[in-house]
mmCIF file of C-alpha atoms and ligand atoms in Angstrom:
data_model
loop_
_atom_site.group_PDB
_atom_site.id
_atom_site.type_symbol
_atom_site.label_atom_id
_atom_site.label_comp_id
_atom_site.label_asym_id
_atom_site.label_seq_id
_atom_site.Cartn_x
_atom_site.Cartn_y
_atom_site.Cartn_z
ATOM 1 C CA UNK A 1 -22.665 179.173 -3.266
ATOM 2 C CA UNK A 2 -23.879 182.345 -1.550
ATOM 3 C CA UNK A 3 -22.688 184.729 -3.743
ATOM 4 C CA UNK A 4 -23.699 182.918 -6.783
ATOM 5 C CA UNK A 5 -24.735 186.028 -8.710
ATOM 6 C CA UNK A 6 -21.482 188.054 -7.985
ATOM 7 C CA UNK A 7 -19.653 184.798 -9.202
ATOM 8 C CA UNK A 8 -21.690 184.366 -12.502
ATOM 9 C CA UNK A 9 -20.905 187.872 -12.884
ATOM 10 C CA UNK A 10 -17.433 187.372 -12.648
ATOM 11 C CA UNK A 11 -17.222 184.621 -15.280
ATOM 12 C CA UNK A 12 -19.460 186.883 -17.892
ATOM 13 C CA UNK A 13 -15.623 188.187 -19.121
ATOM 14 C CA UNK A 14 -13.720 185.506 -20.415
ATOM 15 C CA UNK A 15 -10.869 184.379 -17.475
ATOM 16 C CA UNK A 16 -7.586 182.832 -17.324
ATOM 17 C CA UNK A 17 -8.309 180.150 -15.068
ATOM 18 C CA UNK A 18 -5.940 177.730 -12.877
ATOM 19 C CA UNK A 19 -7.535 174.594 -11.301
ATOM 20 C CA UNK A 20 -6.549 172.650 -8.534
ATOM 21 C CA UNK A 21 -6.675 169.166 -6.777
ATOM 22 C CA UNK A 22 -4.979 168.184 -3.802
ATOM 23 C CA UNK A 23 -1.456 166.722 -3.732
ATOM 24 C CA UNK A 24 -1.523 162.762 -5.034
ATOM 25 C CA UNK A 25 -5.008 163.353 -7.126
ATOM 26 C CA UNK A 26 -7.523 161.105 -6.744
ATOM 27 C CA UNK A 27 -10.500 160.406 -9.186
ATOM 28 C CA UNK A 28 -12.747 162.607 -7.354
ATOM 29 C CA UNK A 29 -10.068 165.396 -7.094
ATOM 30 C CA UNK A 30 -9.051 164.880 -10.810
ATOM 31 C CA UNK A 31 -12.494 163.961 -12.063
ATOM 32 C CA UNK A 32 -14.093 167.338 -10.639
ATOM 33 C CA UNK A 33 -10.742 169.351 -12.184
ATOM 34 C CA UNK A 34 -10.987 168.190 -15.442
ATOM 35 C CA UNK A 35 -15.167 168.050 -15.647
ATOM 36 C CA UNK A 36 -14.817 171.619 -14.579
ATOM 37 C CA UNK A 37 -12.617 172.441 -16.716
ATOM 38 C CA UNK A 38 -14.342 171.372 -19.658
ATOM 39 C CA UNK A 39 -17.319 173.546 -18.866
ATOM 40 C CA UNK A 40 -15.020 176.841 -18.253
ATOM 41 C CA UNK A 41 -13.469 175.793 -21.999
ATOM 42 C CA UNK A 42 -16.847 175.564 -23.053
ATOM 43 C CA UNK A 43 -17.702 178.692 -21.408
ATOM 44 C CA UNK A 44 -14.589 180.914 -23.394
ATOM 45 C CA UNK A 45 -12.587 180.554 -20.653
ATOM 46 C CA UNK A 46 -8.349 179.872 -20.811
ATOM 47 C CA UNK A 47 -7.826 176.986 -18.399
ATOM 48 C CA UNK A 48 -5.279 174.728 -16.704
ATOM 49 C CA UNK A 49 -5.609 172.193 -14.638
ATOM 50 C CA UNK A 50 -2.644 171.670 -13.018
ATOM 51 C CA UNK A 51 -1.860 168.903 -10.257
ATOM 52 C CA UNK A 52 0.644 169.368 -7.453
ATOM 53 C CA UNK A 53 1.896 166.206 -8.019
ATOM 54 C CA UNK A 54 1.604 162.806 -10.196
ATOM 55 C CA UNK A 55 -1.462 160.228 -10.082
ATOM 56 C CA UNK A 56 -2.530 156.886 -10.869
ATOM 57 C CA UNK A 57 -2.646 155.346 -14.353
ATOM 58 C CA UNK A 58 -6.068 154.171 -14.256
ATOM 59 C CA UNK A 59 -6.950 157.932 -14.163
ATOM 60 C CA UNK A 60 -4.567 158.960 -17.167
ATOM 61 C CA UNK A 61 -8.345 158.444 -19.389
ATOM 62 C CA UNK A 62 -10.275 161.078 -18.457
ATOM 63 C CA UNK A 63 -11.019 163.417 -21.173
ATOM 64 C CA UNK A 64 -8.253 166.453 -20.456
ATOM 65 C CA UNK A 65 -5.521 164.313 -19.380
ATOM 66 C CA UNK A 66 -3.327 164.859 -21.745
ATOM 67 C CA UNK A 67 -3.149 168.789 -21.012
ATOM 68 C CA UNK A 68 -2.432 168.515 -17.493
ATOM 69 C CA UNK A 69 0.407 170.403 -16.081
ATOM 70 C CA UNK A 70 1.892 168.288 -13.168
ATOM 71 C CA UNK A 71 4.156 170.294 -11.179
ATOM 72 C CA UNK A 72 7.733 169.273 -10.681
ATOM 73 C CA UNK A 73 10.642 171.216 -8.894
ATOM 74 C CA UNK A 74 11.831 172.391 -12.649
ATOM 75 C CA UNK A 75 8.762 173.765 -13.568
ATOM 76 C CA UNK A 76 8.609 176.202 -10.395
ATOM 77 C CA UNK A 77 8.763 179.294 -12.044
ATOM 78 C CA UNK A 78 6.373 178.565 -15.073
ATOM 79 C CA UNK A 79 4.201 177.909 -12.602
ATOM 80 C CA UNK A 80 4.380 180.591 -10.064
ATOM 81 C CA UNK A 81 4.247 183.212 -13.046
ATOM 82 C CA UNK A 82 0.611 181.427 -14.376
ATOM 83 C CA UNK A 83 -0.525 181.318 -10.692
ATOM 84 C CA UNK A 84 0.368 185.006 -10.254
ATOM 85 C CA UNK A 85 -1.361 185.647 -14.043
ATOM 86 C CA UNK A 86 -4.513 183.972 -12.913
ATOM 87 C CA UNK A 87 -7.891 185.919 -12.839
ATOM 88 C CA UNK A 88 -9.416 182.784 -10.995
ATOM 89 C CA UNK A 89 -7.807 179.711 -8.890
ATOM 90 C CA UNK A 90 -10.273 177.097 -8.279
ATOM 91 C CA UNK A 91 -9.013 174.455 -5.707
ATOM 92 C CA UNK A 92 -10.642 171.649 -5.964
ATOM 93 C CA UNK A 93 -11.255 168.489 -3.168
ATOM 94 C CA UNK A 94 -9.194 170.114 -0.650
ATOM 95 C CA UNK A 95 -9.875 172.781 1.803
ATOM 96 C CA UNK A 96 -6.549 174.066 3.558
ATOM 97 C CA UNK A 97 -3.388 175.332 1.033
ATOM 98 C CA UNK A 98 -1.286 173.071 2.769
ATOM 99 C CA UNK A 99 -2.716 170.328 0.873
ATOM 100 C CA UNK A 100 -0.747 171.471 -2.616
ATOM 101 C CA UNK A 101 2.484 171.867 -0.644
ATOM 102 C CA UNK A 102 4.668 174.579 -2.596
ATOM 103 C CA UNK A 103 2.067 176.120 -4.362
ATOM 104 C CA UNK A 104 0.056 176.786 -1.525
ATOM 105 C CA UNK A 105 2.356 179.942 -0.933
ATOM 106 C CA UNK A 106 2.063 180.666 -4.613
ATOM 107 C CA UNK A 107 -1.674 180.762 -4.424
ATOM 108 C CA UNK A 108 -1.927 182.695 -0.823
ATOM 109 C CA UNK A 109 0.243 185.845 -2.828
ATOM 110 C CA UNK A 110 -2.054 185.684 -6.091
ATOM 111 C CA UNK A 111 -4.322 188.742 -6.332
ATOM 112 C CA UNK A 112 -6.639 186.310 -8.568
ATOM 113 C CA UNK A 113 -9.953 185.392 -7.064
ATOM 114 C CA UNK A 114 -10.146 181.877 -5.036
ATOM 115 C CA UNK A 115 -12.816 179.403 -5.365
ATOM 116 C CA UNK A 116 -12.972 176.580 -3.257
ATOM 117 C CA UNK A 117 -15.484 173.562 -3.951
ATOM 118 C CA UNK A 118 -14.931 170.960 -1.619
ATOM 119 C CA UNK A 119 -16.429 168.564 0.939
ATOM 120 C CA UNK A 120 -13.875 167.721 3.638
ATOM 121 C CA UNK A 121 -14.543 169.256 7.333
ATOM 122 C CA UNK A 122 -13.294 171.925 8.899
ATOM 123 C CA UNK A 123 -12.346 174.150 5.857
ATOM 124 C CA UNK A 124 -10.067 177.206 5.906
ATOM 125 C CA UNK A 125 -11.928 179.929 4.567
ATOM 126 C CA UNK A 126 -9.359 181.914 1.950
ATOM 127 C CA UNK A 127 -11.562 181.456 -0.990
ATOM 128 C CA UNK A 128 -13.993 184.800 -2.414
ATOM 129 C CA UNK A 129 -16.208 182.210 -3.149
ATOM 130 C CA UNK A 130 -17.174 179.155 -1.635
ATOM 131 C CA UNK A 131 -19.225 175.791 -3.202
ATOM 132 C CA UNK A 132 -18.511 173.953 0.365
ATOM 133 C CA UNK A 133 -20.824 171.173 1.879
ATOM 134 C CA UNK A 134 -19.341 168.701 4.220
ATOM 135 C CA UNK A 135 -22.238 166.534 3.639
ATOM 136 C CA UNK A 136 -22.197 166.272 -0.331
ATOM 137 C CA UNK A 137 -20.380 162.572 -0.862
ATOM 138 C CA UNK A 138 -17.833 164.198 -3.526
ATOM 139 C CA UNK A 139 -16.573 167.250 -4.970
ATOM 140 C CA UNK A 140 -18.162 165.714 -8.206
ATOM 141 C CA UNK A 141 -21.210 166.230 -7.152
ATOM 142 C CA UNK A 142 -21.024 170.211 -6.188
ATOM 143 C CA UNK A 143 -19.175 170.756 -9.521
ATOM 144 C CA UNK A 144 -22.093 169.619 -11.310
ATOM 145 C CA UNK A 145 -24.462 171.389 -8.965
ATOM 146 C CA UNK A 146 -22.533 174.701 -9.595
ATOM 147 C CA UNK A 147 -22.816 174.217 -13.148
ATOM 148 C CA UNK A 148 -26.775 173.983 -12.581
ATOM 149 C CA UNK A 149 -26.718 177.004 -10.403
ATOM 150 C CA UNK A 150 -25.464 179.175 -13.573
ATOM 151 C CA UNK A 151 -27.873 177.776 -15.127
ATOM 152 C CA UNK A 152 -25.533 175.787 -17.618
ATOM 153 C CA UNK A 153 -26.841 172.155 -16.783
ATOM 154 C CA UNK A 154 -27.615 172.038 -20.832
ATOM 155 C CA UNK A 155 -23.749 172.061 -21.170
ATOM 156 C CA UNK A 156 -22.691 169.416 -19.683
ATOM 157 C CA UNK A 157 -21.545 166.784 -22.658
ATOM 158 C CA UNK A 158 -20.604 163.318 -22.472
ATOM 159 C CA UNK A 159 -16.988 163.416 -21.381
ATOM 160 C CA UNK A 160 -17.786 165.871 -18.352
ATOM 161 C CA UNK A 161 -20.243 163.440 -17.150
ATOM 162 C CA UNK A 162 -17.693 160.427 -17.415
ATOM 163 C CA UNK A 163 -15.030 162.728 -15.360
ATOM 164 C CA UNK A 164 -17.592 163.829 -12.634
ATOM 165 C CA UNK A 165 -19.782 160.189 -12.375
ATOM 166 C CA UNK A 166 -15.870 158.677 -11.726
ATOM 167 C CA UNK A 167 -15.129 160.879 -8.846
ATOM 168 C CA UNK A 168 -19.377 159.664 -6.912
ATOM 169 C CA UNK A 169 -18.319 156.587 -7.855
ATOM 170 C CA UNK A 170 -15.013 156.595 -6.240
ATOM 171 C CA UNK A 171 -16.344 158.724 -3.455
ATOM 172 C CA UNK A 172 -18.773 156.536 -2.404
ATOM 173 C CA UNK A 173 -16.840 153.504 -2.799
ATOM 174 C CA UNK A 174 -19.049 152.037 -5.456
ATOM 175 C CA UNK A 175 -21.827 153.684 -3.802
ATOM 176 C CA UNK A 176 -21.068 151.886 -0.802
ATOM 177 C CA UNK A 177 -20.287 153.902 1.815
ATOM 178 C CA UNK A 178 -22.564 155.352 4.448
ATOM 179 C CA UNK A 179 -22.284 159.224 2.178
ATOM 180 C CA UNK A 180 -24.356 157.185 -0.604
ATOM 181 C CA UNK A 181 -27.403 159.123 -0.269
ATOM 182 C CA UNK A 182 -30.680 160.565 -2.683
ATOM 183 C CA UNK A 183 -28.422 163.584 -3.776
ATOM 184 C CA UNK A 184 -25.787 160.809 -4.910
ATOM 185 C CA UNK A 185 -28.013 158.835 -6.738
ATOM 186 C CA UNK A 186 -29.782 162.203 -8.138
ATOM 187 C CA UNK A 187 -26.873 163.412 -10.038
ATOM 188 C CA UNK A 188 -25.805 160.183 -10.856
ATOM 189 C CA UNK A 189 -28.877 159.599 -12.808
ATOM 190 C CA UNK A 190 -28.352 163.467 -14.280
ATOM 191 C CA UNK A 191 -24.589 162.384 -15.362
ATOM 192 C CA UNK A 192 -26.096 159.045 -16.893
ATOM 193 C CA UNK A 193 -28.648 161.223 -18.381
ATOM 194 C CA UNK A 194 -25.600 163.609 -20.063
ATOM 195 C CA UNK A 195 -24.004 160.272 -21.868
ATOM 196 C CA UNK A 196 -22.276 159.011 -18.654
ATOM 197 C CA UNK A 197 -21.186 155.523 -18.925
ATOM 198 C CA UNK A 198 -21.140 153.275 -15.621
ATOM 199 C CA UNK A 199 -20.126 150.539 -16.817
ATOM 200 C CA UNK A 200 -17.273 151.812 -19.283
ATOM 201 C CA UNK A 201 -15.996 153.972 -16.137
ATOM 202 C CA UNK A 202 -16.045 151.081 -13.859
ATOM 203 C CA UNK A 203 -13.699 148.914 -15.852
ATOM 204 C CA UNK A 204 -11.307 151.838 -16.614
ATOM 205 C CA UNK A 205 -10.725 153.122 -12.985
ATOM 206 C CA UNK A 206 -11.343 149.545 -11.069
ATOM 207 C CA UNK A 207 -10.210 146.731 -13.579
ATOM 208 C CA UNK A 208 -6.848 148.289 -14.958
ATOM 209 C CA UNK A 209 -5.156 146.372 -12.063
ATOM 210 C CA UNK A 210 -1.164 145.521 -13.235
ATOM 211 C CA UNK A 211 0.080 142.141 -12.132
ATOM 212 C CA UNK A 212 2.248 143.196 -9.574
ATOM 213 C CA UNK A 213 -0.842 145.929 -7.646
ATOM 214 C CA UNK A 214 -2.640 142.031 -7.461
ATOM 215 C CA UNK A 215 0.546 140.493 -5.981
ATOM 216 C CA UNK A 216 1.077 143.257 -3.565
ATOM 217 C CA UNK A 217 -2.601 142.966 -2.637
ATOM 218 C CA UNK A 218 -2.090 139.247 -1.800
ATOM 219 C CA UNK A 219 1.032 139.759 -0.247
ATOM 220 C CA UNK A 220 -0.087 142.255 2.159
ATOM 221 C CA UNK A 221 -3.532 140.267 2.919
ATOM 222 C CA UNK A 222 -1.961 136.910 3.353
ATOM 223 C CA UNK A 223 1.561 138.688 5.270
ATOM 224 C CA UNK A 224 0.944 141.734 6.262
ATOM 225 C CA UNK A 225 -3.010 142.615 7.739
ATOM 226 C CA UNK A 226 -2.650 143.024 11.567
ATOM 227 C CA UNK A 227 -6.179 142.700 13.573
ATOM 228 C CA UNK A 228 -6.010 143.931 17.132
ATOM 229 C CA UNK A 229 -10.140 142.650 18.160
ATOM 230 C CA UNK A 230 -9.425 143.853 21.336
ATOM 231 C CA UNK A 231 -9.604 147.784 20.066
ATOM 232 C CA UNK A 232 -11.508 146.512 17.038
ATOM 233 C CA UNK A 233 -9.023 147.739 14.884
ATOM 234 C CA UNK A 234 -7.002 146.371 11.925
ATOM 235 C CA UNK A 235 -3.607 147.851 10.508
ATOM 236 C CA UNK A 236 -1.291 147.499 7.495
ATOM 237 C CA UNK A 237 2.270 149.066 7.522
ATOM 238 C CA UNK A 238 4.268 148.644 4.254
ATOM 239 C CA UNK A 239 8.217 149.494 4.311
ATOM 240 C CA UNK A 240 9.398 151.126 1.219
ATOM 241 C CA UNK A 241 11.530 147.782 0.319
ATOM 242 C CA UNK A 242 8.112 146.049 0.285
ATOM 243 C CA UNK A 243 6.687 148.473 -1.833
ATOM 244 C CA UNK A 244 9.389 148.434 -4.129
ATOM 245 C CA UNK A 245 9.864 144.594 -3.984
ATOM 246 C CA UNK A 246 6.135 144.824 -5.639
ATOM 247 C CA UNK A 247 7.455 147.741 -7.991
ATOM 248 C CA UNK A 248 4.889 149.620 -6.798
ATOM 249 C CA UNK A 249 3.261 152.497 -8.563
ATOM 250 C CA UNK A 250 1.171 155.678 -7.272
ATOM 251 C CA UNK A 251 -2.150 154.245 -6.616
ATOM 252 C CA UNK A 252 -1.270 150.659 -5.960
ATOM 253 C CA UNK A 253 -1.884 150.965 -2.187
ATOM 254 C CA UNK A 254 -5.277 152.684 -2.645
ATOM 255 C CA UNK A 255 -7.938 150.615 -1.708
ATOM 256 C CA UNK A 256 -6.634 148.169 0.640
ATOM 257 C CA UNK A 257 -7.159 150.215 3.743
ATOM 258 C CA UNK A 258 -10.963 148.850 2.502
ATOM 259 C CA UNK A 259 -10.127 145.292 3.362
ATOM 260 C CA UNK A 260 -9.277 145.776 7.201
ATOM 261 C CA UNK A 261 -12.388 147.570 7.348
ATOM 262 C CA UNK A 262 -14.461 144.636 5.740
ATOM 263 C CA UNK A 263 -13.507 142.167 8.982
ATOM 264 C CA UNK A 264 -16.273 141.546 10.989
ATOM 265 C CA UNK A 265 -16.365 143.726 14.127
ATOM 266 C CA UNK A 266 -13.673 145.838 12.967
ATOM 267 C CA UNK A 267 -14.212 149.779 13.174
ATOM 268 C CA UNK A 268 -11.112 151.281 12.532
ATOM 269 C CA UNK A 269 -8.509 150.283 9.515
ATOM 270 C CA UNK A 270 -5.518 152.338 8.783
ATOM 271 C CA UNK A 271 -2.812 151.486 6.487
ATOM 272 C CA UNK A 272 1.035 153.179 7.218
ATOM 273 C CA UNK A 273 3.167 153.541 4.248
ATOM 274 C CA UNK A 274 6.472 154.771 3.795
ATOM 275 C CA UNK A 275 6.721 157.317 0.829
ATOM 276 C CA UNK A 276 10.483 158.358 1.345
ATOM 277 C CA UNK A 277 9.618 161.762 2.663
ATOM 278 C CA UNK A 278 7.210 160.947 4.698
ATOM 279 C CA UNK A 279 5.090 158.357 6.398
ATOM 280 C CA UNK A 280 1.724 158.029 5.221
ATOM 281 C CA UNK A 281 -1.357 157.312 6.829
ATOM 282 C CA UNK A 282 -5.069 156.447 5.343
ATOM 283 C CA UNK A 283 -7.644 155.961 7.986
ATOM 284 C CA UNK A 284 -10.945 154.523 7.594
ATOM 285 C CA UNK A 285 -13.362 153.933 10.577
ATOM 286 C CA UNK A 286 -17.619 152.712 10.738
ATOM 287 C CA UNK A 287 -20.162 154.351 12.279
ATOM 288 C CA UNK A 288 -19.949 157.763 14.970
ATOM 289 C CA UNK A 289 -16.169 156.883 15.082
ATOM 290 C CA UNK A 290 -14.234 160.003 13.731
ATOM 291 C CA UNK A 291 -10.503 159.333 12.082
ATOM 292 C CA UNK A 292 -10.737 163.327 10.754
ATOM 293 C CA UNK A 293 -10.652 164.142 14.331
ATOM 294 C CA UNK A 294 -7.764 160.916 14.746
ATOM 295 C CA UNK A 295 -6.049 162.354 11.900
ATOM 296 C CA UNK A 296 -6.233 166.106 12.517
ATOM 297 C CA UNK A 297 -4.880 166.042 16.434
ATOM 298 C CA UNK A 298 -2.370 163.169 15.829
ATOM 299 C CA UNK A 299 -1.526 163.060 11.936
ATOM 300 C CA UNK A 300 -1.170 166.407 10.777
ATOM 301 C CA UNK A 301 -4.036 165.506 8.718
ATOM 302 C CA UNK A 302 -8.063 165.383 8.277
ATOM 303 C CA UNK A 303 -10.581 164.943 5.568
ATOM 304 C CA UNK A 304 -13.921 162.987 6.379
ATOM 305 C CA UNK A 305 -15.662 161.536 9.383
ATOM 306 C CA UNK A 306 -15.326 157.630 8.038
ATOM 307 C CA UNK A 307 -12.132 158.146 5.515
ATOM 308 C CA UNK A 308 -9.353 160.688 6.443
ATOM 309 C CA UNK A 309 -5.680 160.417 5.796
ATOM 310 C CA UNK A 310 -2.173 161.655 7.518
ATOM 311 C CA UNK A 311 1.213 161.890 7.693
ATOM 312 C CA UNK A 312 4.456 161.964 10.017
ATOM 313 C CA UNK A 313 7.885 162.643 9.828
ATOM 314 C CA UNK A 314 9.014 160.018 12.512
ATOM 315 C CA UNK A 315 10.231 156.318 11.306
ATOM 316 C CA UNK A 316 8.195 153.925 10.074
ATOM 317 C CA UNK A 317 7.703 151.634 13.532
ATOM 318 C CA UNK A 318 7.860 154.786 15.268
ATOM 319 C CA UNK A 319 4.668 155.856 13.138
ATOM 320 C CA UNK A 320 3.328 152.118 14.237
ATOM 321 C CA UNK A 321 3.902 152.542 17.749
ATOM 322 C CA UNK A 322 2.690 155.858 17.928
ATOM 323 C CA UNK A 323 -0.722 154.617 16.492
ATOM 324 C CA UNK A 324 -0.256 151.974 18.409
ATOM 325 C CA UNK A 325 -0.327 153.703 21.960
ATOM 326 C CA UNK A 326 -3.019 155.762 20.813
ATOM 327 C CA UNK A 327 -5.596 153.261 20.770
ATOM 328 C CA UNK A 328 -6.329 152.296 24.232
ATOM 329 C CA UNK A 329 -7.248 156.089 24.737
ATOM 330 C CA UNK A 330 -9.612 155.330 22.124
ATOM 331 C CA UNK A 331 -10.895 151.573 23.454
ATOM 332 C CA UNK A 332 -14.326 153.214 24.581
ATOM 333 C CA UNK A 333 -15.034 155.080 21.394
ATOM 334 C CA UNK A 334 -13.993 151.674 19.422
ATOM 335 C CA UNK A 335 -15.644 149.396 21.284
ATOM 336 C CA UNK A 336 -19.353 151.437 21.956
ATOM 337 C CA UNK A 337 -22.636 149.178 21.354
HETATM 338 P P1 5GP B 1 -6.904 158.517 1.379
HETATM 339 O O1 5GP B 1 -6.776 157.685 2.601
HETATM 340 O O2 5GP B 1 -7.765 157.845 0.361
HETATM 341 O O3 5GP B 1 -5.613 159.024 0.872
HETATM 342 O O4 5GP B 1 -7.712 159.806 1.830
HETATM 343 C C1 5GP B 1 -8.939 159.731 2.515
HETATM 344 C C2 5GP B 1 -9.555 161.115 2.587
HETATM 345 O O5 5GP B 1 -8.753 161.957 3.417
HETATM 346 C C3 5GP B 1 -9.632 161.823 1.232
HETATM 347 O O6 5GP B 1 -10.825 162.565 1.197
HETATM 348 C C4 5GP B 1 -8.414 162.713 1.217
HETATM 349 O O7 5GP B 1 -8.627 163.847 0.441
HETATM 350 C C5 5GP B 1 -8.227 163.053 2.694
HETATM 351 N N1 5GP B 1 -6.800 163.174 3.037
HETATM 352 C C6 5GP B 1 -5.817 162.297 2.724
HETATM 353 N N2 5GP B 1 -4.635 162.702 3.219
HETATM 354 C C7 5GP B 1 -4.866 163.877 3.856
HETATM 355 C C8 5GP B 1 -4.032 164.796 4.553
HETATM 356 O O8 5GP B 1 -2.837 164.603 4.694
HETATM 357 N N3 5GP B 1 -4.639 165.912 5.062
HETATM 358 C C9 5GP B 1 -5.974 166.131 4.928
HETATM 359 N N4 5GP B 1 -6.480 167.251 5.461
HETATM 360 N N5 5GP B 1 -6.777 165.284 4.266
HETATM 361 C C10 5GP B 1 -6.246 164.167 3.736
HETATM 362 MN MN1 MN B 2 -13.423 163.918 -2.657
#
């Protein structure tokens, strides 16, 4: 952060604080809101985290959880009068308002100061203060360096490590993914150091599966995985009667987008979901291929070079064939070395 001095000066008073993840939190966006928020508590400030939408079970552990405002339609104007009370908004693992949907507006009026900490490309820039670095593999990790920069690394307790080592873990895939770097594995070993528990974290985000996630999972791999080798590219759509066939839950679908990407040769894997309001898309591509670019000029979307995500308002197969007829003007890009 540049102005790191103005902004430890600004948390010497003790704040009313609002944090932020994106819309349909993920462990990295949750884990880096409620880590955070742990440290501000810890720090005198008055804090709440509070989530633009629901999330997935397997995150429902991490330490904070249970205070977690989720924002509904009824609960509009509680929570446009604490956004307009707030000294400080923090959004966290997003970059552009438009990612918390009606609150966005609610933040963009609020005379309290922004921070944004976040690593996806291309951000807006209506934060005061920025911990941004498109390079850093998770928002985890520049929550914890942020805490180091005030000079608070000696805070940082057991449960803070567990929330901030689950969103590098998720991040990275495992530390899998081409972002697993030294910095990674750096704080990693700093979070371990804290009380951090790998293996305890592991089994609570990745082995919580229900019955049904493991029978969509096979029904979609054995039914439902389209490979086109000819664009080196690999698809899923799922229909909302599929999805509820499988009584499907938020976070069921996250991960298979992975599996067309594990096919040998493939590049790019994107999965198409219908979520009732919208169509959803979650891109994932290898190497110099970019689905942030894919997403932002064709999805109304963005995030990362190698893992972006999207949406439409057309149909289902309309969403389909649209991606569809997109990819020979991508056959070069796909099919390079
Ligand atoms: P996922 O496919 O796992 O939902 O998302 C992949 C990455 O893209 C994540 O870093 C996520 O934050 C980002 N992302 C997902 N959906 C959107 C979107 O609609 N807009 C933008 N800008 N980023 C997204
Ligand atoms: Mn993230």
């Amino acid at each position: 952060m540049e102005n790191i001095d103005a902004f430890r000066v600004f948390l010497n008073l003790p704040r009313k604080a609002v944090i932020l993840p994106h819309v349909k939190p993920d462990a990295d966006a949750l884990g880096s809101s409620l880590g955070l928020a742990r440290y501000l508590n810890r720090k005198g400030h008055e804090v709440t985290v509070l989530s633009p939408s629901d999330y997935p079970d397997f995150l429902n552990w991490m330490p904070g959880n249970e205070s977690v405002v989720v924002f509904d339609k009824k609960k509009q104007a509680t929570v446009k009068s604490l956004i307009a009370n707030a000294d400080v908004i923090f959004c966290l693992d997003f970059n552009s308002l438009t990612r918390i949907n009606e609150i966005g507006e609610m933040v963009q009026v609020s005379t309290g100061k922004k921070v944004l900490i976040d690593h996806h490309l291309e951000p807006d820039h209506f934060a005061d203060f920025e911990q941004w670095d498109g390079k850093a593999a998770s928002t985890a990790e520049l929550v914890f360096q942020l805490i180091e920069q005030l000079g608070d690394e000696a805070l940082v307790d057991a449960e803070m490590a567990n929330c901030l080592y689950a969103g590098i873990m998720t991040d990275t895939g495992g530390f899998r993914h081409s972002n697993t770097n030294y910095k990674v594995f750096q704080i990693a070993s700093k979070l371990v150091a804290h009380g951090a528990d790998p293996f305890t974290v592991s089994k609570l985000v990745y082995d919580t599966n229900t019955i049904e996630r493991l029978r969509l999972m096979g029904f979609v791999l054995s039914q439902k995985l389209q490979v086109i080798p000819k664009f080196r590219t690999a698809y899923i759509a799922l229909t909302q009667e599929e999805l509820k066939h499988f009584g499907s839950q938020t976070g069921d679908t996250e991960g298979l987008v992975n599996y067309g990407l594990s096919i040998k040769g493939i590049k790019l894997s994107v999965l198409i979901t219908d979520r009732k309001d919208s169509i959803k898309l979650s891109l994932r591509s290898l190497g110099e291929f970019s689905v942030n670019e894919l997403a932002r000029k064709h999805f109304e979307g963005g995030g990362h070079r190698n893992a972006a995500g999207g949406q439409t308002t057309l149909t289902l197969e309309q969403t389909v064939q649209k991606f569809l007829d997109l990819l020979p003007e991508y056959k070069q890009q796909l099919c390079a070395e």
